[in-house]
Amino acid sequence: MNYVEHIGKYFAMLKQVFTKPQRARVFREALFREIDELGLKSLGIIAFISFFIGGVIALQTALNLESPFIPKSLIGFAAKRSIILEFAPTFCSIILAGKVGSYITSSIGTMRVTEQIDALEVMGINSLNYLVLPKIIATVFFYPFLVVLGMFLGIFGGWVAGVLSGLFSGIDFIAGVQMDFDPFLLTYAIIKTLVFAFLIATVPSYHGYYVKGGSLEVGKASTQSVVWTIVVIVIANYFLTQMLLT
């Protein structure tokens, strides 16, 4: 199947996702379940990686600013810009694409090969709306909080790294973080996060929903979904940066 056909099936799937909604009680239960599975259970990995990557960014920046004429506050400024612009929204989304994407594809794919989706269709339930829409809403509304947490912990990790290593003082780092603050950068990061969250929910769902075969094919589809989700995120990141920052 060529790429154009895949793209067409993907958008046809999205059209069906947003039609014929389920009853409010059923949808609410599914939404809370997805928030727990896709959001709350990702807090730990995002917090852990954000803290240490923030420290690494600050240390590498400090080690490359050896000139005495360059103020130490630029370390905090550079770390802040790197974390807000790219690390928190893009790198965290790629991590979530690997963790969450494989889960979504395997769970929906297993339902497909065990004919549970066929049973939903026989009962007159819009299976795409029932399975995919709660995932979309859970990721789109919850992942901005994860990214904001990643920003905070990344900057905090940079501060801790500087204080413990002695390469720069905490006061200089905080002064750099406060330097030339542009609120639009936060808006830019949140916009990217919303787009990436939508992709993380829908691309793996597409691969899982249309899988054919048995458990082996479900495993292959999970791998493909992670790869393609990351590819689409990187492409979307380029175009969003081009549109919002230039």
mmCIF file of C-alpha atoms in Angstrom:
data_model
loop_
_atom_site.group_PDB
_atom_site.id
_atom_site.type_symbol
_atom_site.label_atom_id
_atom_site.label_comp_id
_atom_site.label_asym_id
_atom_site.label_seq_id
_atom_site.Cartn_x
_atom_site.Cartn_y
_atom_site.Cartn_z
ATOM 1 C CA MET A 1 0.000 0.000 0.000
ATOM 2 C CA ASN A 2 1.455 3.366 -1.001
ATOM 3 C CA TYR A 3 1.838 6.386 1.251
ATOM 4 C CA VAL A 4 -1.012 8.329 -0.400
ATOM 5 C CA GLU A 5 -3.440 5.518 0.369
ATOM 6 C CA HIS A 6 -2.256 5.409 3.992
ATOM 7 C CA ILE A 7 -2.738 9.159 4.326
ATOM 8 C CA GLY A 8 -6.225 8.896 2.851
ATOM 9 C CA LYS A 9 -7.198 6.080 5.225
ATOM 10 C CA TYR A 10 -5.763 8.071 8.144
ATOM 11 C CA PHE A 11 -7.953 11.112 7.442
ATOM 12 C CA ALA A 12 -10.966 8.888 6.736
ATOM 13 C CA MET A 13 -10.365 7.335 10.152
ATOM 14 C CA LEU A 14 -10.275 10.802 11.771
ATOM 15 C CA LYS A 15 -13.599 11.692 10.167
ATOM 16 C CA GLN A 16 -15.211 8.608 11.686
ATOM 17 C CA VAL A 17 -13.577 9.255 15.075
ATOM 18 C CA PHE A 18 -15.452 12.545 15.454
ATOM 19 C CA THR A 19 -18.857 11.244 14.311
ATOM 20 C CA LYS A 20 -21.597 9.307 16.086
ATOM 21 C CA PRO A 21 -20.432 9.913 19.678
ATOM 22 C CA GLN A 22 -21.135 7.448 22.460
ATOM 23 C CA ARG A 23 -23.255 8.021 25.553
ATOM 24 C CA ALA A 24 -21.780 10.524 28.003
ATOM 25 C CA ARG A 25 -21.406 8.040 30.862
ATOM 26 C CA VAL A 26 -19.569 5.486 28.733
ATOM 27 C CA PHE A 27 -17.353 8.172 27.208
ATOM 28 C CA ARG A 28 -16.522 9.688 30.615
ATOM 29 C CA GLU A 29 -15.411 6.326 32.010
ATOM 30 C CA ALA A 30 -13.226 5.691 28.963
ATOM 31 C CA LEU A 31 -11.720 9.184 29.193
ATOM 32 C CA PHE A 32 -10.673 8.823 32.835
ATOM 33 C CA ARG A 33 -9.196 5.416 32.075
ATOM 34 C CA GLU A 34 -7.122 6.871 29.223
ATOM 35 C CA ILE A 35 -5.952 9.817 31.329
ATOM 36 C CA ASP A 36 -4.611 7.329 33.845
ATOM 37 C CA GLU A 37 -2.986 5.034 31.270
ATOM 38 C CA LEU A 38 -1.607 7.652 28.868
ATOM 39 C CA GLY A 39 -0.972 10.575 31.198
ATOM 40 C CA LEU A 40 -0.547 9.821 34.878
ATOM 41 C CA LYS A 41 1.592 6.739 34.271
ATOM 42 C CA SER A 42 3.975 8.866 32.148
ATOM 43 C CA LEU A 43 4.703 11.380 34.917
ATOM 44 C CA GLY A 44 7.634 9.432 36.322
ATOM 45 C CA ILE A 45 9.606 9.000 33.102
ATOM 46 C CA ILE A 46 9.061 12.634 32.074
ATOM 47 C CA ALA A 47 10.128 13.947 35.487
ATOM 48 C CA PHE A 48 13.223 11.721 35.643
ATOM 49 C CA ILE A 49 14.483 12.502 32.135
ATOM 50 C CA SER A 50 13.667 16.229 32.326
ATOM 51 C CA PHE A 51 15.622 16.734 35.536
ATOM 52 C CA PHE A 52 18.795 15.029 34.336
ATOM 53 C CA ILE A 53 18.697 16.344 30.763
ATOM 54 C CA GLY A 54 18.314 19.867 32.163
ATOM 55 C CA GLY A 55 21.408 19.282 34.244
ATOM 56 C CA VAL A 56 23.341 17.979 31.247
ATOM 57 C CA ILE A 57 22.339 20.984 29.120
ATOM 58 C CA ALA A 58 23.497 23.407 31.823
ATOM 59 C CA LEU A 59 26.804 21.589 32.370
ATOM 60 C CA GLN A 60 27.601 21.375 28.666
ATOM 61 C CA THR A 61 26.773 25.051 28.207
ATOM 62 C CA ALA A 62 29.009 25.993 31.141
ATOM 63 C CA LEU A 63 31.899 23.891 29.838
ATOM 64 C CA ASN A 64 31.709 25.609 26.444
ATOM 65 C CA LEU A 65 31.641 29.154 27.871
ATOM 66 C CA GLU A 66 35.246 29.393 28.987
ATOM 67 C CA SER A 67 35.860 33.038 28.075
ATOM 68 C CA PRO A 68 36.026 35.367 31.103
ATOM 69 C CA PHE A 69 34.306 38.057 29.026
ATOM 70 C CA ILE A 70 31.101 35.998 28.730
ATOM 71 C CA PRO A 71 28.846 36.435 31.773
ATOM 72 C CA LYS A 72 27.880 33.264 33.620
ATOM 73 C CA SER A 73 24.251 34.300 33.478
ATOM 74 C CA LEU A 74 24.217 33.263 29.815
ATOM 75 C CA ILE A 75 24.323 29.648 30.997
ATOM 76 C CA GLY A 76 20.882 29.967 32.548
ATOM 77 C CA PHE A 77 19.610 31.907 29.524
ATOM 78 C CA ALA A 78 20.818 29.266 27.047
ATOM 79 C CA ALA A 79 19.512 26.403 29.158
ATOM 80 C CA LYS A 80 16.117 28.074 29.500
ATOM 81 C CA ARG A 81 15.789 28.666 25.752
ATOM 82 C CA SER A 82 16.912 25.138 24.882
ATOM 83 C CA ILE A 83 14.533 23.520 27.343
ATOM 84 C CA ILE A 84 11.490 25.642 26.497
ATOM 85 C CA LEU A 85 11.918 25.710 22.721
ATOM 86 C CA GLU A 86 12.963 22.154 21.942
ATOM 87 C CA PHE A 87 13.656 19.790 24.799
ATOM 88 C CA ALA A 88 10.370 19.977 26.701
ATOM 89 C CA PRO A 89 7.872 19.985 23.803
ATOM 90 C CA THR A 90 9.761 17.930 21.204
ATOM 91 C CA PHE A 91 12.048 15.550 23.094
ATOM 92 C CA CYS A 92 9.399 14.724 25.700
ATOM 93 C CA SER A 93 6.870 14.090 22.925
ATOM 94 C CA ILE A 94 9.278 11.688 21.220
ATOM 95 C CA ILE A 95 9.699 9.839 24.524
ATOM 96 C CA LEU A 96 5.925 9.658 24.912
ATOM 97 C CA ALA A 97 5.589 8.475 21.316
ATOM 98 C CA GLY A 98 7.725 5.470 22.201
ATOM 99 C CA LYS A 99 6.066 4.708 25.516
ATOM 100 C CA VAL A 100 2.447 5.585 24.746
ATOM 101 C CA GLY A 101 2.436 4.840 21.016
ATOM 102 C CA SER A 102 3.408 1.201 21.427
ATOM 103 C CA TYR A 103 0.762 0.787 24.149
ATOM 104 C CA ILE A 104 -1.991 2.284 21.980
ATOM 105 C CA THR A 105 -1.111 0.198 18.936
ATOM 106 C CA SER A 106 -0.774 -3.056 20.860
ATOM 107 C CA SER A 107 -4.013 -2.563 22.801
ATOM 108 C CA ILE A 108 -6.122 -1.657 19.758
ATOM 109 C CA GLY A 109 -4.325 -4.208 17.572
ATOM 110 C CA THR A 110 -5.017 -6.973 20.068
ATOM 111 C CA MET A 111 -8.693 -6.028 20.050
ATOM 112 C CA ARG A 112 -8.641 -6.196 16.253
ATOM 113 C CA VAL A 113 -7.028 -9.645 15.935
ATOM 114 C CA THR A 114 -9.215 -11.086 18.709
ATOM 115 C CA GLU A 115 -12.328 -9.731 16.905
ATOM 116 C CA GLN A 116 -13.398 -7.509 19.811
ATOM 117 C CA ILE A 117 -13.664 -4.549 17.437
ATOM 118 C CA ASP A 118 -15.900 -6.612 15.146
ATOM 119 C CA ALA A 119 -18.119 -7.336 18.146
ATOM 120 C CA LEU A 120 -18.399 -3.603 18.883
ATOM 121 C CA GLU A 121 -19.425 -2.951 15.284
ATOM 122 C CA VAL A 122 -22.042 -5.713 15.401
ATOM 123 C CA MET A 123 -23.562 -4.049 18.487
ATOM 124 C CA GLY A 124 -23.878 -0.789 16.535
ATOM 125 C CA ILE A 125 -21.064 1.008 18.374
ATOM 126 C CA ASN A 126 -18.777 3.354 16.466
ATOM 127 C CA SER A 127 -15.577 1.561 17.424
ATOM 128 C CA LEU A 128 -13.264 4.363 16.307
ATOM 129 C CA ASN A 129 -15.110 6.951 18.356
ATOM 130 C CA TYR A 130 -15.232 4.589 21.345
ATOM 131 C CA LEU A 131 -11.553 3.622 21.193
ATOM 132 C CA VAL A 132 -9.711 6.641 19.747
ATOM 133 C CA LEU A 133 -11.550 9.823 20.790
ATOM 134 C CA PRO A 134 -10.916 9.351 24.562
ATOM 135 C CA LYS A 135 -7.220 8.879 23.766
ATOM 136 C CA ILE A 136 -7.130 12.097 21.725
ATOM 137 C CA ILE A 137 -8.823 14.166 24.428
ATOM 138 C CA ALA A 138 -6.708 12.620 27.199
ATOM 139 C CA THR A 139 -3.416 13.386 25.433
ATOM 140 C CA VAL A 140 -4.348 16.828 24.100
ATOM 141 C CA PHE A 141 -5.529 18.078 27.477
ATOM 142 C CA PHE A 142 -3.010 16.324 29.734
ATOM 143 C CA TYR A 143 0.278 16.467 27.832
ATOM 144 C CA PRO A 144 0.654 20.264 28.106
ATOM 145 C CA PHE A 145 0.830 19.746 31.882
ATOM 146 C CA LEU A 146 3.539 17.118 31.381
ATOM 147 C CA VAL A 147 5.521 19.490 29.166
ATOM 148 C CA VAL A 148 5.215 22.379 31.636
ATOM 149 C CA LEU A 149 6.413 19.988 34.350
ATOM 150 C CA GLY A 150 9.311 19.008 32.083
ATOM 151 C CA MET A 151 10.238 22.679 31.608
ATOM 152 C CA PHE A 152 10.252 23.353 35.331
ATOM 153 C CA LEU A 153 12.211 20.225 36.246
ATOM 154 C CA GLY A 154 14.659 20.769 33.385
ATOM 155 C CA ILE A 155 15.499 24.277 34.554
ATOM 156 C CA PHE A 156 15.617 23.109 38.160
ATOM 157 C CA GLY A 157 17.946 20.276 37.165
ATOM 158 C CA GLY A 158 20.263 22.799 35.496
ATOM 159 C CA TRP A 159 20.343 24.880 38.656
ATOM 160 C CA VAL A 160 21.103 21.843 40.826
ATOM 161 C CA ALA A 161 23.865 20.712 38.450
ATOM 162 C CA GLY A 162 25.553 24.116 38.613
ATOM 163 C CA VAL A 163 25.369 24.334 42.392
ATOM 164 C CA LEU A 164 26.711 20.808 42.929
ATOM 165 C CA SER A 165 29.465 21.026 40.301
ATOM 166 C CA GLY A 166 30.625 24.549 41.178
ATOM 167 C CA LEU A 167 30.859 25.525 37.491
ATOM 168 C CA PHE A 168 28.482 28.436 38.065
ATOM 169 C CA SER A 169 26.516 29.877 40.933
ATOM 170 C CA GLY A 170 22.810 29.421 41.429
ATOM 171 C CA ILE A 171 22.318 33.203 41.503
ATOM 172 C CA ASP A 172 23.921 33.617 38.062
ATOM 173 C CA PHE A 173 21.817 30.778 36.688
ATOM 174 C CA ILE A 174 18.566 32.270 38.000
ATOM 175 C CA ALA A 175 19.549 35.680 36.613
ATOM 176 C CA GLY A 176 20.021 34.050 33.201
ATOM 177 C CA VAL A 177 16.657 32.311 33.424
ATOM 178 C CA GLN A 178 14.995 35.673 34.117
ATOM 179 C CA MET A 179 16.901 37.434 31.327
ATOM 180 C CA ASP A 180 14.917 38.520 28.228
ATOM 181 C CA PHE A 181 11.819 36.463 29.024
ATOM 182 C CA ASP A 182 9.468 36.158 26.040
ATOM 183 C CA PRO A 183 5.984 34.780 26.912
ATOM 184 C CA PHE A 184 5.382 33.826 23.275
ATOM 185 C CA LEU A 185 7.979 31.083 23.581
ATOM 186 C CA LEU A 186 5.754 29.335 26.106
ATOM 187 C CA THR A 187 2.807 29.728 23.736
ATOM 188 C CA TYR A 188 4.915 28.280 20.933
ATOM 189 C CA ALA A 189 5.874 25.291 23.086
ATOM 190 C CA ILE A 190 2.272 24.608 24.096
ATOM 191 C CA ILE A 191 1.052 24.824 20.485
ATOM 192 C CA LYS A 192 3.678 22.283 19.453
ATOM 193 C CA THR A 193 2.707 20.048 22.363
ATOM 194 C CA LEU A 194 -0.972 20.064 21.363
ATOM 195 C CA VAL A 195 -0.119 19.077 17.788
ATOM 196 C CA PHE A 196 2.303 16.384 18.923
ATOM 197 C CA ALA A 197 -0.220 15.023 21.455
ATOM 198 C CA PHE A 198 -2.817 14.682 18.691
ATOM 199 C CA LEU A 199 -0.308 12.797 16.540
ATOM 200 C CA ILE A 200 0.730 10.538 19.434
ATOM 201 C CA ALA A 201 -2.902 9.519 19.940
ATOM 202 C CA THR A 202 -3.968 9.101 16.300
ATOM 203 C CA VAL A 203 -1.000 7.655 14.371
ATOM 204 C CA PRO A 204 -0.567 4.607 16.673
ATOM 205 C CA SER A 205 -4.356 4.174 16.736
ATOM 206 C CA TYR A 206 -4.351 4.005 12.940
ATOM 207 C CA HIS A 207 -1.683 1.293 12.909
ATOM 208 C CA GLY A 208 -3.454 -0.709 15.585
ATOM 209 C CA TYR A 209 -6.946 -0.391 14.119
ATOM 210 C CA TYR A 210 -6.016 -1.591 10.642
ATOM 211 C CA VAL A 211 -3.581 -4.361 11.643
ATOM 212 C CA LYS A 212 -4.181 -7.748 10.022
ATOM 213 C CA GLY A 213 -2.973 -11.155 11.166
ATOM 214 C CA GLY A 214 -2.066 -12.328 14.641
ATOM 215 C CA SER A 215 0.110 -11.411 17.592
ATOM 216 C CA LEU A 216 3.267 -11.240 15.454
ATOM 217 C CA GLU A 217 1.679 -8.628 13.187
ATOM 218 C CA VAL A 218 0.565 -6.644 16.254
ATOM 219 C CA GLY A 219 4.183 -6.490 17.416
ATOM 220 C CA LYS A 220 5.341 -5.328 13.990
ATOM 221 C CA ALA A 221 2.586 -2.723 13.868
ATOM 222 C CA SER A 222 3.657 -1.394 17.292
ATOM 223 C CA THR A 223 7.208 -0.912 16.033
ATOM 224 C CA GLN A 224 6.016 0.759 12.831
ATOM 225 C CA SER A 225 3.674 3.053 14.725
ATOM 226 C CA VAL A 226 6.458 4.321 17.006
ATOM 227 C CA VAL A 227 8.759 4.938 14.043
ATOM 228 C CA TRP A 228 6.144 6.764 11.995
ATOM 229 C CA THR A 229 4.885 8.782 14.960
ATOM 230 C CA ILE A 230 8.429 10.045 15.607
ATOM 231 C CA VAL A 231 8.923 10.794 11.896
ATOM 232 C CA VAL A 232 5.678 12.771 11.717
ATOM 233 C CA ILE A 233 6.529 14.649 14.945
ATOM 234 C CA VAL A 234 9.918 15.682 13.545
ATOM 235 C CA ILE A 235 8.347 16.849 10.267
ATOM 236 C CA ALA A 236 5.592 18.726 12.117
ATOM 237 C CA ASN A 237 8.221 20.300 14.373
ATOM 238 C CA TYR A 238 10.019 21.724 11.336
ATOM 239 C CA PHE A 239 6.887 23.246 9.812
ATOM 240 C CA LEU A 240 5.581 24.604 13.129
ATOM 241 C CA THR A 241 8.946 26.269 13.810
ATOM 242 C CA GLN A 242 8.937 27.719 10.313
ATOM 243 C CA MET A 243 5.414 29.113 10.706
ATOM 244 C CA LEU A 244 5.564 30.356 14.318
ATOM 245 C CA LEU A 245 9.108 31.636 14.755
ATOM 246 C CA THR A 246 10.083 33.019 11.341
#
